mmCIF file with all atom_site columns, C-alpha atoms in Angstrom:
data_model
loop_
_atom_site.group_PDB
_atom_site.id
_atom_site.type_symbol
_atom_site.label_atom_id
_atom_site.label_alt_id
_atom_site.label_comp_id
_atom_site.label_asym_id
_atom_site.label_entity_id
_atom_site.label_seq_id
_atom_site.pdbx_PDB_ins_code
_atom_site.Cartn_x
_atom_site.Cartn_y
_atom_site.Cartn_z
_atom_site.occupancy
_atom_site.B_iso_or_equiv
_atom_site.pdbx_formal_charge
_atom_site.auth_seq_id
_atom_site.auth_comp_id
_atom_site.auth_asym_id
_atom_site.auth_atom_id
_atom_site.pdbx_PDB_model_num
ATOM 1   C CA . LEU A 1 1   ? 127.575 12.589  242.607 1.00 0.00 ? 1   LEU A CA 1
ATOM 2   C CA . ALA A 1 2   ? 124.660 14.177  242.918 1.00 0.00 ? 2   ALA A CA 1
ATOM 3   C CA . GLN A 1 3   ? 123.778 14.593  246.808 1.00 0.00 ? 3   GLN A CA 1
ATOM 4   C CA . LYS A 1 4   ? 120.633 13.462  248.936 1.00 0.00 ? 4   LYS A CA 1
ATOM 5   C CA . THR A 1 5   ? 119.538 14.121  252.479 1.00 0.00 ? 5   THR A CA 1
ATOM 6   C CA . PHE A 1 6   ? 118.863 10.869  254.077 1.00 0.00 ? 6   PHE A CA 1
ATOM 7   C CA . GLY A 1 7   ? 116.357 10.936  257.126 1.00 0.00 ? 7   GLY A CA 1
ATOM 8   C CA . MET A 1 8   ? 117.426 9.276   260.716 1.00 0.00 ? 8   MET A CA 1
ATOM 9   C CA . GLY A 1 9   ? 120.636 10.053  262.108 1.00 0.00 ? 9   GLY A CA 1
ATOM 10  C CA . VAL A 1 10  ? 121.991 12.976  259.488 1.00 0.00 ? 10  VAL A CA 1
ATOM 11  C CA . ILE A 1 11  ? 125.030 14.014  259.517 1.00 0.00 ? 11  ILE A CA 1
ATOM 12  C CA . SER A 1 12  ? 125.519 17.749  259.754 1.00 0.00 ? 12  SER A CA 1
ATOM 13  C CA . PRO A 1 13  ? 127.800 19.482  257.201 1.00 0.00 ? 13  PRO A CA 1
ATOM 14  C CA . GLU A 1 14  ? 130.044 20.490  260.215 1.00 0.00 ? 14  GLU A CA 1
ATOM 15  C CA . GLU A 1 15  ? 130.022 16.797  260.995 1.00 0.00 ? 15  GLU A CA 1
ATOM 16  C CA . LEU A 1 16  ? 131.002 15.600  257.426 1.00 0.00 ? 16  LEU A CA 1
ATOM 17  C CA . ALA A 1 17  ? 133.767 18.298  257.061 1.00 0.00 ? 17  ALA A CA 1
ATOM 18  C CA . ARG A 1 18  ? 135.380 17.249  260.199 1.00 0.00 ? 18  ARG A CA 1
ATOM 19  C CA . PHE A 1 19  ? 135.186 13.598  259.520 1.00 0.00 ? 19  PHE A CA 1
ATOM 20  C CA . CYS A 1 20  ? 136.598 14.215  256.109 1.00 0.00 ? 20  CYS A CA 1
ATOM 21  C CA . GLU A 1 21  ? 139.847 15.837  257.563 1.00 0.00 ? 21  GLU A CA 1
ATOM 22  C CA . LEU A 1 22  ? 140.055 12.963  259.525 1.00 0.00 ? 22  LEU A CA 1
ATOM 23  C CA . LEU A 1 23  ? 140.123 10.657  256.325 1.00 0.00 ? 23  LEU A CA 1
ATOM 24  C CA . GLN A 1 24  ? 142.558 12.804  254.915 1.00 0.00 ? 24  GLN A CA 1
ATOM 25  C CA . ALA A 1 25  ? 144.956 12.863  257.578 1.00 0.00 ? 25  ALA A CA 1
ATOM 26  C CA . LEU A 1 26  ? 144.455 8.839   257.447 1.00 0.00 ? 26  LEU A CA 1
ATOM 27  C CA . LEU A 1 27  ? 146.425 9.501   253.945 1.00 0.00 ? 27  LEU A CA 1
ATOM 28  C CA . SER A 1 28  ? 148.746 11.665  255.188 1.00 0.00 ? 28  SER A CA 1
ATOM 29  C CA . GLY A 1 29  ? 152.190 11.687  254.259 1.00 0.00 ? 29  GLY A CA 1
ATOM 30  C CA . ASP A 1 30  ? 153.033 12.687  257.693 1.00 0.00 ? 30  ASP A CA 1
ATOM 31  C CA . ASN A 1 31  ? 153.831 9.756   259.917 1.00 0.00 ? 31  ASN A CA 1
ATOM 32  C CA . ALA A 1 32  ? 152.599 11.600  263.356 1.00 0.00 ? 32  ALA A CA 1
ATOM 33  C CA . ARG A 1 33  ? 149.441 13.160  261.778 1.00 0.00 ? 33  ARG A CA 1
ATOM 34  C CA . ARG A 1 34  ? 148.467 9.998   260.464 1.00 0.00 ? 34  ARG A CA 1
ATOM 35  C CA . LYS A 1 35  ? 149.368 7.739   263.131 1.00 0.00 ? 35  LYS A CA 1
ATOM 36  C CA . GLU A 1 36  ? 146.777 10.336  265.351 1.00 0.00 ? 36  GLU A CA 1
ATOM 37  C CA . SER A 1 37  ? 144.478 9.899   263.086 1.00 0.00 ? 37  SER A CA 1
ATOM 38  C CA . GLU A 1 38  ? 144.678 6.373   262.931 1.00 0.00 ? 38  GLU A CA 1
ATOM 39  C CA . ARG A 1 39  ? 144.147 6.078   266.829 1.00 0.00 ? 39  ARG A CA 1
ATOM 40  C CA . VAL A 1 40  ? 141.437 8.785   266.527 1.00 0.00 ? 40  VAL A CA 1
ATOM 41  C CA . TYR A 1 41  ? 139.913 6.209   264.088 1.00 0.00 ? 41  TYR A CA 1
ATOM 42  C CA . GLN A 1 42  ? 140.046 3.455   265.661 1.00 0.00 ? 42  GLN A CA 1
ATOM 43  C CA . GLU A 1 43  ? 139.174 4.209   268.884 1.00 0.00 ? 43  GLU A CA 1
ATOM 44  C CA . THR A 1 44  ? 135.578 6.084   266.946 1.00 0.00 ? 44  THR A CA 1
ATOM 45  C CA . LYS A 1 45  ? 134.983 2.514   265.831 1.00 0.00 ? 45  LYS A CA 1
ATOM 46  C CA . ARG A 1 46  ? 135.624 0.935   268.758 1.00 0.00 ? 46  ARG A CA 1
ATOM 47  C CA . CYS A 1 47  ? 133.207 3.072   270.860 1.00 0.00 ? 47  CYS A CA 1
ATOM 48  C CA . ASP A 1 48  ? 130.522 4.540   268.238 1.00 0.00 ? 48  ASP A CA 1
ATOM 49  C CA . PRO A 1 49  ? 130.393 2.076   265.337 1.00 0.00 ? 49  PRO A CA 1
ATOM 50  C CA . ASP A 1 50  ? 127.129 3.434   264.587 1.00 0.00 ? 50  ASP A CA 1
ATOM 51  C CA . ARG A 1 51  ? 127.968 6.810   263.849 1.00 0.00 ? 51  ARG A CA 1
ATOM 52  C CA . LEU A 1 52  ? 131.294 6.151   261.977 1.00 0.00 ? 52  LEU A CA 1
ATOM 53  C CA . CYS A 1 53  ? 129.402 3.851   259.978 1.00 0.00 ? 53  CYS A CA 1
ATOM 54  C CA . ARG A 1 54  ? 126.926 6.454   258.912 1.00 0.00 ? 54  ARG A CA 1
ATOM 55  C CA . CYS A 1 55  ? 129.634 9.272   258.305 1.00 0.00 ? 55  CYS A CA 1
ATOM 56  C CA . LEU A 1 56  ? 131.639 6.931   256.089 1.00 0.00 ? 56  LEU A CA 1
ATOM 57  C CA . ALA A 1 57  ? 128.266 6.014   254.086 1.00 0.00 ? 57  ALA A CA 1
ATOM 58  C CA . THR A 1 58  ? 127.548 9.687   254.353 1.00 0.00 ? 58  THR A CA 1
ATOM 59  C CA . VAL A 1 59  ? 130.501 10.562  252.556 1.00 0.00 ? 59  VAL A CA 1
ATOM 60  C CA . LEU A 1 60  ? 129.933 8.338   249.393 1.00 0.00 ? 60  LEU A CA 1
ATOM 61  C CA . THR A 1 61  ? 126.607 10.014  248.694 1.00 0.00 ? 61  THR A CA 1
ATOM 62  C CA . GLN A 1 62  ? 127.961 13.654  249.510 1.00 0.00 ? 62  GLN A CA 1
ATOM 63  C CA . ALA A 1 63  ? 131.843 13.755  249.459 1.00 0.00 ? 63  ALA A CA 1
ATOM 64  C CA . LYS A 1 64  ? 132.918 15.919  246.056 1.00 0.00 ? 64  LYS A CA 1
ATOM 65  C CA . ASP A 1 65  ? 136.371 14.577  246.600 1.00 0.00 ? 65  ASP A CA 1
ATOM 66  C CA . ASP A 1 66  ? 136.628 11.005  244.433 1.00 0.00 ? 66  ASP A CA 1
ATOM 67  C CA . THR A 1 67  ? 139.814 10.135  246.765 1.00 0.00 ? 67  THR A CA 1
ATOM 68  C CA . LEU A 1 68  ? 137.722 10.356  250.267 1.00 0.00 ? 68  LEU A CA 1
ATOM 69  C CA . ARG A 1 69  ? 134.468 8.696   248.533 1.00 0.00 ? 69  ARG A CA 1
ATOM 70  C CA . GLN A 1 70  ? 137.277 5.783   247.582 1.00 0.00 ? 70  GLN A CA 1
ATOM 71  C CA . GLN A 1 71  ? 138.432 5.723   250.783 1.00 0.00 ? 71  GLN A CA 1
ATOM 72  C CA . SER A 1 72  ? 135.331 5.999   252.433 1.00 0.00 ? 72  SER A CA 1
ATOM 73  C CA . ALA A 1 73  ? 134.319 2.724   250.455 1.00 0.00 ? 73  ALA A CA 1
ATOM 74  C CA . VAL A 1 74  ? 137.030 0.431   251.138 1.00 0.00 ? 74  VAL A CA 1
ATOM 75  C CA . LEU A 1 75  ? 136.691 1.369   255.223 1.00 0.00 ? 75  LEU A CA 1
ATOM 76  C CA . LEU A 1 76  ? 133.192 0.725   255.120 1.00 0.00 ? 76  LEU A CA 1
ATOM 77  C CA . ARG A 1 77  ? 133.510 -2.641  253.415 1.00 0.00 ? 77  ARG A CA 1
ATOM 78  C CA . GLN A 1 78  ? 135.821 -3.502  256.375 1.00 0.00 ? 78  GLN A CA 1
ATOM 79  C CA . CYS A 1 79  ? 133.193 -2.355  258.959 1.00 0.00 ? 79  CYS A CA 1
ATOM 80  C CA . VAL A 1 80  ? 130.632 -4.797  257.519 1.00 0.00 ? 80  VAL A CA 1
ATOM 81  C CA . LYS A 1 81  ? 133.166 -7.564  256.732 1.00 0.00 ? 81  LYS A CA 1
ATOM 82  C CA . PHE A 1 82  ? 131.698 -10.538 258.602 1.00 0.00 ? 82  PHE A CA 1
ATOM 83  C CA . ASN A 1 83  ? 135.096 -12.404 259.060 1.00 0.00 ? 83  ASN A CA 1
ATOM 84  C CA . ARG A 1 84  ? 137.055 -9.784  260.168 1.00 0.00 ? 84  ARG A CA 1
ATOM 85  C CA . CYS A 1 85  ? 138.250 -9.600  264.080 1.00 0.00 ? 85  CYS A CA 1
ATOM 86  C CA . ASP A 1 86  ? 136.692 -5.918  264.281 1.00 0.00 ? 86  ASP A CA 1
ATOM 87  C CA . PHE A 1 87  ? 133.323 -6.718  262.437 1.00 0.00 ? 87  PHE A CA 1
ATOM 88  C CA . VAL A 1 88  ? 131.130 -4.350  263.559 1.00 0.00 ? 88  VAL A CA 1
ATOM 89  C CA . TRP A 1 89  ? 127.880 -3.958  261.423 1.00 0.00 ? 89  TRP A CA 1
ATOM 90  C CA . PRO A 1 90  ? 125.909 -6.088  264.472 1.00 0.00 ? 90  PRO A CA 1
ATOM 91  C CA . GLN A 1 91  ? 126.576 -3.581  266.691 1.00 0.00 ? 91  GLN A CA 1
ATOM 92  C CA . VAL A 1 92  ? 124.701 -0.887  264.215 1.00 0.00 ? 92  VAL A CA 1
ATOM 93  C CA . ALA A 1 93  ? 121.087 0.227   265.267 1.00 0.00 ? 93  ALA A CA 1
ATOM 94  C CA . THR A 1 94  ? 118.500 -1.345  262.614 1.00 0.00 ? 94  THR A CA 1
ATOM 95  C CA . GLU A 1 95  ? 117.365 2.485   261.696 1.00 0.00 ? 95  GLU A CA 1
ATOM 96  C CA . SER A 1 96  ? 120.727 3.160   260.974 1.00 0.00 ? 96  SER A CA 1
ATOM 97  C CA . GLN A 1 97  ? 121.435 -0.207  258.904 1.00 0.00 ? 97  GLN A CA 1
ATOM 98  C CA . SER A 1 98  ? 118.300 0.642   257.098 1.00 0.00 ? 98  SER A CA 1
ATOM 99  C CA . GLU A 1 99  ? 119.777 4.065   256.198 1.00 0.00 ? 99  GLU A CA 1
ATOM 100 C CA . ILE A 1 100 ? 123.204 3.206   255.023 1.00 0.00 ? 100 ILE A CA 1
ATOM 101 C CA . LYS A 1 101 ? 121.911 0.177   252.859 1.00 0.00 ? 101 LYS A CA 1
ATOM 102 C CA . ALA A 1 102 ? 119.795 3.086   251.318 1.00 0.00 ? 102 ALA A CA 1
ATOM 103 C CA . GLN A 1 103 ? 122.883 5.544   251.040 1.00 0.00 ? 103 GLN A CA 1
ATOM 104 C CA . LEU A 1 104 ? 124.405 2.517   249.589 1.00 0.00 ? 104 LEU A CA 1
ATOM 105 C CA . GLU A 1 105 ? 121.752 2.021   246.724 1.00 0.00 ? 105 GLU A CA 1
ATOM 106 C CA . TYR A 1 106 ? 121.928 5.861   246.061 1.00 0.00 ? 106 TYR A CA 1
ATOM 107 C CA . ALA A 1 107 ? 125.636 5.847   245.446 1.00 0.00 ? 107 ALA A CA 1
ATOM 108 C CA . LEU A 1 108 ? 125.507 2.241   243.070 1.00 0.00 ? 108 LEU A CA 1
ATOM 109 C CA . GLN A 1 109 ? 122.722 4.429   240.712 1.00 0.00 ? 109 GLN A CA 1
ATOM 110 C CA . HIS A 1 110 ? 124.646 8.119   240.973 1.00 0.00 ? 110 HIS A CA 1
ATOM 111 C CA . GLU A 1 111 ? 127.827 7.386   241.349 1.00 0.00 ? 111 GLU A CA 1
ATOM 112 C CA . ARG A 1 112 ? 129.991 8.248   237.784 1.00 0.00 ? 112 ARG A CA 1
ATOM 113 C CA . ILE A 1 113 ? 133.740 7.487   238.483 1.00 0.00 ? 113 ILE A CA 1
ATOM 114 C CA . ARG A 1 114 ? 134.055 3.958   238.000 1.00 0.00 ? 114 ARG A CA 1
ATOM 115 C CA . ARG A 1 115 ? 136.958 3.058   240.076 1.00 0.00 ? 115 ARG A CA 1
ATOM 116 C CA . THR A 1 116 ? 134.510 4.757   242.906 1.00 0.00 ? 116 THR A CA 1
ATOM 117 C CA . ARG A 1 117 ? 131.626 2.551   241.670 1.00 0.00 ? 117 ARG A CA 1
ATOM 118 C CA . HIS A 1 118 ? 133.608 -0.406  241.778 1.00 0.00 ? 118 HIS A CA 1
ATOM 119 C CA . LYS A 1 119 ? 134.076 0.054   245.529 1.00 0.00 ? 119 LYS A CA 1
ATOM 120 C CA . ILE A 1 120 ? 130.992 0.770   246.611 1.00 0.00 ? 120 ILE A CA 1
ATOM 121 C CA . CYS A 1 121 ? 129.821 -2.440  244.866 1.00 0.00 ? 121 CYS A CA 1
ATOM 122 C CA . ASP A 1 122 ? 132.544 -4.378  246.564 1.00 0.00 ? 122 ASP A CA 1
ATOM 123 C CA . VAL A 1 123 ? 130.773 -3.136  250.169 1.00 0.00 ? 123 VAL A CA 1
ATOM 124 C CA . VAL A 1 124 ? 127.347 -3.815  248.520 1.00 0.00 ? 124 VAL A CA 1
ATOM 125 C CA . SER A 1 125 ? 128.461 -7.564  247.768 1.00 0.00 ? 125 SER A CA 1
ATOM 126 C CA . MET A 1 126 ? 130.404 -8.017  251.291 1.00 0.00 ? 126 MET A CA 1
ATOM 127 C CA . LEU A 1 127 ? 127.070 -6.831  253.018 1.00 0.00 ? 127 LEU A CA 1
ATOM 128 C CA . ALA A 1 128 ? 124.698 -8.457  251.335 1.00 0.00 ? 128 ALA A CA 1
ATOM 129 C CA . CYS A 1 129 ? 125.934 -12.156 251.691 1.00 0.00 ? 129 CYS A CA 1
ATOM 130 C CA . HIS A 1 130 ? 125.738 -11.035 255.594 1.00 0.00 ? 130 HIS A CA 1
ATOM 131 C CA . VAL A 1 131 ? 122.522 -9.769  255.400 1.00 0.00 ? 131 VAL A CA 1
ATOM 132 C CA . LEU A 1 132 ? 120.944 -12.190 253.179 1.00 0.00 ? 132 LEU A CA 1
ATOM 133 C CA . ASP A 1 133 ? 122.490 -15.402 254.817 1.00 0.00 ? 133 ASP A CA 1
ATOM 134 C CA . PRO A 1 134 ? 119.824 -17.473 257.107 1.00 0.00 ? 134 PRO A CA 1
ATOM 135 C CA . THR A 1 135 ? 122.529 -18.034 259.546 1.00 0.00 ? 135 THR A CA 1
ATOM 136 C CA . SER A 1 136 ? 123.557 -14.889 260.624 1.00 0.00 ? 136 SER A CA 1
ATOM 137 C CA . SER A 1 137 ? 122.192 -12.730 263.071 1.00 0.00 ? 137 SER A CA 1
ATOM 138 C CA . SER A 1 138 ? 121.097 -9.751  260.812 1.00 0.00 ? 138 SER A CA 1
ATOM 139 C CA . PHE A 1 139 ? 119.107 -12.029 258.578 1.00 0.00 ? 139 PHE A CA 1
ATOM 140 C CA . ALA A 1 140 ? 115.838 -11.026 260.185 1.00 0.00 ? 140 ALA A CA 1
ATOM 141 C CA . THR A 1 141 ? 116.592 -7.520  259.025 1.00 0.00 ? 141 THR A CA 1
ATOM 142 C CA . GLY A 1 142 ? 117.907 -8.548  255.517 1.00 0.00 ? 142 GLY A CA 1
ATOM 143 C CA . TRP A 1 143 ? 117.878 -6.299  252.491 1.00 0.00 ? 143 TRP A CA 1
ATOM 144 C CA . PRO A 1 144 ? 114.374 -6.790  251.083 1.00 0.00 ? 144 PRO A CA 1
ATOM 145 C CA . THR A 1 145 ? 115.068 -3.849  248.208 1.00 0.00 ? 145 THR A CA 1
ATOM 146 C CA . LEU A 1 146 ? 118.138 -5.010  246.859 1.00 0.00 ? 146 LEU A CA 1
ATOM 147 C CA . SER A 1 147 ? 117.106 -7.477  244.578 1.00 0.00 ? 147 SER A CA 1
ATOM 148 C CA . SER A 1 148 ? 114.848 -4.775  242.861 1.00 0.00 ? 148 SER A CA 1
ATOM 149 C CA . VAL A 1 149 ? 117.627 -2.533  242.523 1.00 0.00 ? 149 VAL A CA 1
ATOM 150 C CA . LEU A 1 150 ? 120.229 -5.339  241.362 1.00 0.00 ? 150 LEU A CA 1
ATOM 151 C CA . SER A 1 151 ? 117.558 -6.135  238.412 1.00 0.00 ? 151 SER A CA 1
ATOM 152 C CA . SER A 1 152 ? 116.697 -2.645  237.814 1.00 0.00 ? 152 SER A CA 1
ATOM 153 C CA . LEU A 1 153 ? 120.708 -2.061  237.125 1.00 0.00 ? 153 LEU A CA 1
ATOM 154 C CA . LEU A 1 154 ? 121.010 -4.908  235.118 1.00 0.00 ? 154 LEU A CA 1
ATOM 155 C CA . GLY A 1 155 ? 118.073 -3.204  232.965 1.00 0.00 ? 155 GLY A CA 1
ATOM 156 C CA . ALA A 1 156 ? 119.194 -0.115  232.466 1.00 0.00 ? 156 ALA A CA 1
ATOM 157 C CA . ALA A 1 157 ? 120.074 2.018   229.267 1.00 0.00 ? 157 ALA A CA 1
ATOM 158 C CA . ASP A 1 158 ? 123.345 3.055   231.007 1.00 0.00 ? 158 ASP A CA 1
ATOM 159 C CA . GLY A 1 159 ? 125.918 0.410   230.789 1.00 0.00 ? 159 GLY A CA 1
ATOM 160 C CA . THR A 1 160 ? 128.021 1.123   233.856 1.00 0.00 ? 160 THR A CA 1
ATOM 161 C CA . HIS A 1 161 ? 124.610 0.462   235.652 1.00 0.00 ? 161 HIS A CA 1
ATOM 162 C CA . ARG A 1 162 ? 124.574 -3.218  234.104 1.00 0.00 ? 162 ARG A CA 1
ATOM 163 C CA . GLU A 1 163 ? 128.130 -3.699  234.599 1.00 0.00 ? 163 GLU A CA 1
ATOM 164 C CA . SER A 1 164 ? 127.922 -2.706  238.592 1.00 0.00 ? 164 SER A CA 1
ATOM 165 C CA . SER A 1 165 ? 124.711 -5.166  239.397 1.00 0.00 ? 165 SER A CA 1
ATOM 166 C CA . LEU A 1 166 ? 126.727 -8.041  237.490 1.00 0.00 ? 166 LEU A CA 1
ATOM 167 C CA . ARG A 1 167 ? 129.683 -7.115  239.516 1.00 0.00 ? 167 ARG A CA 1
ATOM 168 C CA . ILE A 1 168 ? 128.301 -7.531  242.724 1.00 0.00 ? 168 ILE A CA 1
ATOM 169 C CA . VAL A 1 169 ? 126.263 -10.863 241.795 1.00 0.00 ? 169 VAL A CA 1
ATOM 170 C CA . LYS A 1 170 ? 129.763 -12.285 240.836 1.00 0.00 ? 170 LYS A CA 1
ATOM 171 C CA . ASP A 1 171 ? 131.349 -11.166 244.036 1.00 0.00 ? 171 ASP A CA 1
ATOM 172 C CA . MET A 1 172 ? 128.476 -12.110 245.796 1.00 0.00 ? 172 MET A CA 1
ATOM 173 C CA . LEU A 1 173 ? 128.922 -15.642 244.579 1.00 0.00 ? 173 LEU A CA 1
ATOM 174 C CA . GLY A 1 174 ? 132.777 -15.927 245.229 1.00 0.00 ? 174 GLY A CA 1
ATOM 175 C CA . LEU A 1 175 ? 131.546 -15.065 248.749 1.00 0.00 ? 175 LEU A CA 1
ATOM 176 C CA . ASN A 1 176 ? 128.359 -16.834 249.757 1.00 0.00 ? 176 ASN A CA 1
ATOM 177 C CA . PRO A 1 177 ? 127.067 -19.176 246.518 1.00 0.00 ? 177 PRO A CA 1
ATOM 178 C CA . PRO A 1 178 ? 123.518 -20.204 248.402 1.00 0.00 ? 178 PRO A CA 1
ATOM 179 C CA . VAL A 1 179 ? 122.883 -16.149 249.299 1.00 0.00 ? 179 VAL A CA 1
ATOM 180 C CA . VAL A 1 180 ? 122.999 -15.678 245.228 1.00 0.00 ? 180 VAL A CA 1
ATOM 181 C CA . GLN A 1 181 ? 121.256 -19.097 244.537 1.00 0.00 ? 181 GLN A CA 1
ATOM 182 C CA . ALA A 1 182 ? 118.325 -17.184 246.958 1.00 0.00 ? 182 ALA A CA 1
ATOM 183 C CA . LEU A 1 183 ? 118.566 -14.019 245.253 1.00 0.00 ? 183 LEU A CA 1
ATOM 184 C CA . VAL A 1 184 ? 118.990 -15.062 241.468 1.00 0.00 ? 184 VAL A CA 1
ATOM 185 C CA . SER A 1 185 ? 116.907 -17.992 241.123 1.00 0.00 ? 185 SER A CA 1
ATOM 186 C CA . SER A 1 186 ? 116.700 -19.833 238.073 1.00 0.00 ? 186 SER A CA 1
ATOM 187 C CA . LYS A 1 187 ? 117.871 -16.389 236.511 1.00 0.00 ? 187 LYS A CA 1
ATOM 188 C CA . MET A 1 188 ? 120.956 -16.635 236.037 1.00 0.00 ? 188 MET A CA 1
ATOM 189 C CA . PRO A 1 189 ? 121.565 -18.393 232.486 1.00 0.00 ? 189 PRO A CA 1
ATOM 190 C CA . SER A 1 190 ? 119.130 -15.632 230.939 1.00 0.00 ? 190 SER A CA 1
ATOM 191 C CA . ILE A 1 191 ? 121.262 -13.052 232.690 1.00 0.00 ? 191 ILE A CA 1
ATOM 192 C CA . LEU A 1 192 ? 124.407 -14.708 231.241 1.00 0.00 ? 192 LEU A CA 1
ATOM 193 C CA . ARG A 1 193 ? 123.052 -15.049 227.675 1.00 0.00 ? 193 ARG A CA 1
ATOM 194 C CA . ALA A 1 194 ? 121.920 -11.139 227.476 1.00 0.00 ? 194 ALA A CA 1
ATOM 195 C CA . ALA A 1 195 ? 125.438 -9.857  228.945 1.00 0.00 ? 195 ALA A CA 1
ATOM 196 C CA . CYS A 1 196 ? 127.437 -11.882 227.010 1.00 0.00 ? 196 CYS A CA 1
ATOM 197 C CA . ALA A 1 197 ? 125.652 -10.431 223.946 1.00 0.00 ? 197 ALA A CA 1
ATOM 198 C CA . ASP A 1 198 ? 125.828 -6.683  225.518 1.00 0.00 ? 198 ASP A CA 1
ATOM 199 C CA . ASP A 1 199 ? 126.849 -3.852  223.354 1.00 0.00 ? 199 ASP A CA 1
ATOM 200 C CA . SER A 1 200 ? 129.291 -2.695  226.393 1.00 0.00 ? 200 SER A CA 1
ATOM 201 C CA . THR A 1 201 ? 133.064 -4.288  226.361 1.00 0.00 ? 201 THR A CA 1
ATOM 202 C CA . PHE A 1 202 ? 132.768 -3.824  230.381 1.00 0.00 ? 202 PHE A CA 1
ATOM 203 C CA . VAL A 1 203 ? 129.653 -5.890  230.648 1.00 0.00 ? 203 VAL A CA 1
ATOM 204 C CA . ARG A 1 204 ? 130.938 -8.371  228.442 1.00 0.00 ? 204 ARG A CA 1
ATOM 205 C CA . LYS A 1 205 ? 133.975 -8.639  230.172 1.00 0.00 ? 205 LYS A CA 1
ATOM 206 C CA . GLU A 1 206 ? 131.926 -8.648  234.029 1.00 0.00 ? 206 GLU A CA 1
ATOM 207 C CA . ALA A 1 207 ? 129.380 -11.723 232.559 1.00 0.00 ? 207 ALA A CA 1
ATOM 208 C CA . LEU A 1 208 ? 132.425 -13.788 231.875 1.00 0.00 ? 208 LEU A CA 1
ATOM 209 C CA . LEU A 1 209 ? 133.797 -13.310 235.036 1.00 0.00 ? 209 LEU A CA 1
ATOM 210 C CA . LEU A 1 210 ? 130.627 -14.357 236.788 1.00 0.00 ? 210 LEU A CA 1
ATOM 211 C CA . PHE A 1 211 ? 130.178 -17.589 233.983 1.00 0.00 ? 211 PHE A CA 1
ATOM 212 C CA . MET A 1 212 ? 134.028 -18.445 235.319 1.00 0.00 ? 212 MET A CA 1
ATOM 213 C CA . THR A 1 213 ? 133.072 -17.998 239.558 1.00 0.00 ? 213 THR A CA 1
ATOM 214 C CA . GLY A 1 214 ? 129.533 -19.646 238.472 1.00 0.00 ? 214 GLY A CA 1
ATOM 215 C CA . LEU A 1 215 ? 132.041 -22.711 237.172 1.00 0.00 ? 215 LEU A CA 1
ATOM 216 C CA . GLU A 1 216 ? 133.953 -22.557 240.432 1.00 0.00 ? 216 GLU A CA 1
ATOM 217 C CA . HIS A 1 217 ? 131.650 -21.887 243.264 1.00 0.00 ? 217 HIS A CA 1
ATOM 218 C CA . LEU A 1 218 ? 128.168 -23.760 241.352 1.00 0.00 ? 218 LEU A CA 1
ATOM 219 C CA . GLN A 1 219 ? 127.201 -27.511 240.541 1.00 0.00 ? 219 GLN A CA 1
ATOM 220 C CA . PRO A 1 220 ? 125.792 -27.735 237.503 1.00 0.00 ? 220 PRO A CA 1
ATOM 221 C CA . SER A 1 221 ? 122.222 -28.392 238.521 1.00 0.00 ? 221 SER A CA 1
ATOM 222 C CA . GLU A 1 222 ? 122.244 -25.265 240.202 1.00 0.00 ? 222 GLU A CA 1
ATOM 223 C CA . TRP A 1 223 ? 122.553 -23.381 236.803 1.00 0.00 ? 223 TRP A CA 1
ATOM 224 C CA . GLU A 1 224 ? 119.354 -24.641 235.910 1.00 0.00 ? 224 GLU A CA 1
#
């Protein structure tokens, strides 16, 4: 994964190294070490969710260890899951929210490990369903660049990018259908036609899953 330095609130290399050590401890087979790291993690989540979310997003774009990037994606998804009791996104500063969205977009476009990329897609779809929902507290800031990023991925020469775009739309459709309707509008039929004829087996598989999700969550008139 290529590295990029983001603007406000940049996490220093020293802090990133310490945070990666914490993530590694969370996976430790040593019960005492793991429990202590869980305590520290939860305390940080409670006291400084802004810093925690920025650290997790930074791991996604800078950590060389695939396992750590996957773990950070799982934990970040928990932080932005709007129906969890420990949902912390509203406590993250607006500037940090913008930075995290940019890092997620960057990770989507540059992550080469398929399993890790899927977990990044899970974060993006979960967060988008919240910030693009007109009834949410975060709708005012939204995610203005997401539509163009997904369109770019869908039209990319790289099949992994096309797969990621479809996966995000499919997962969003299962979580919050009105958001997908607003985001994709009338493009769904043409997106599916192109994807079903794609050269990539992975893209055709995601197209089929998207179609099945649409049948479950959309009325026939909403496909038009």
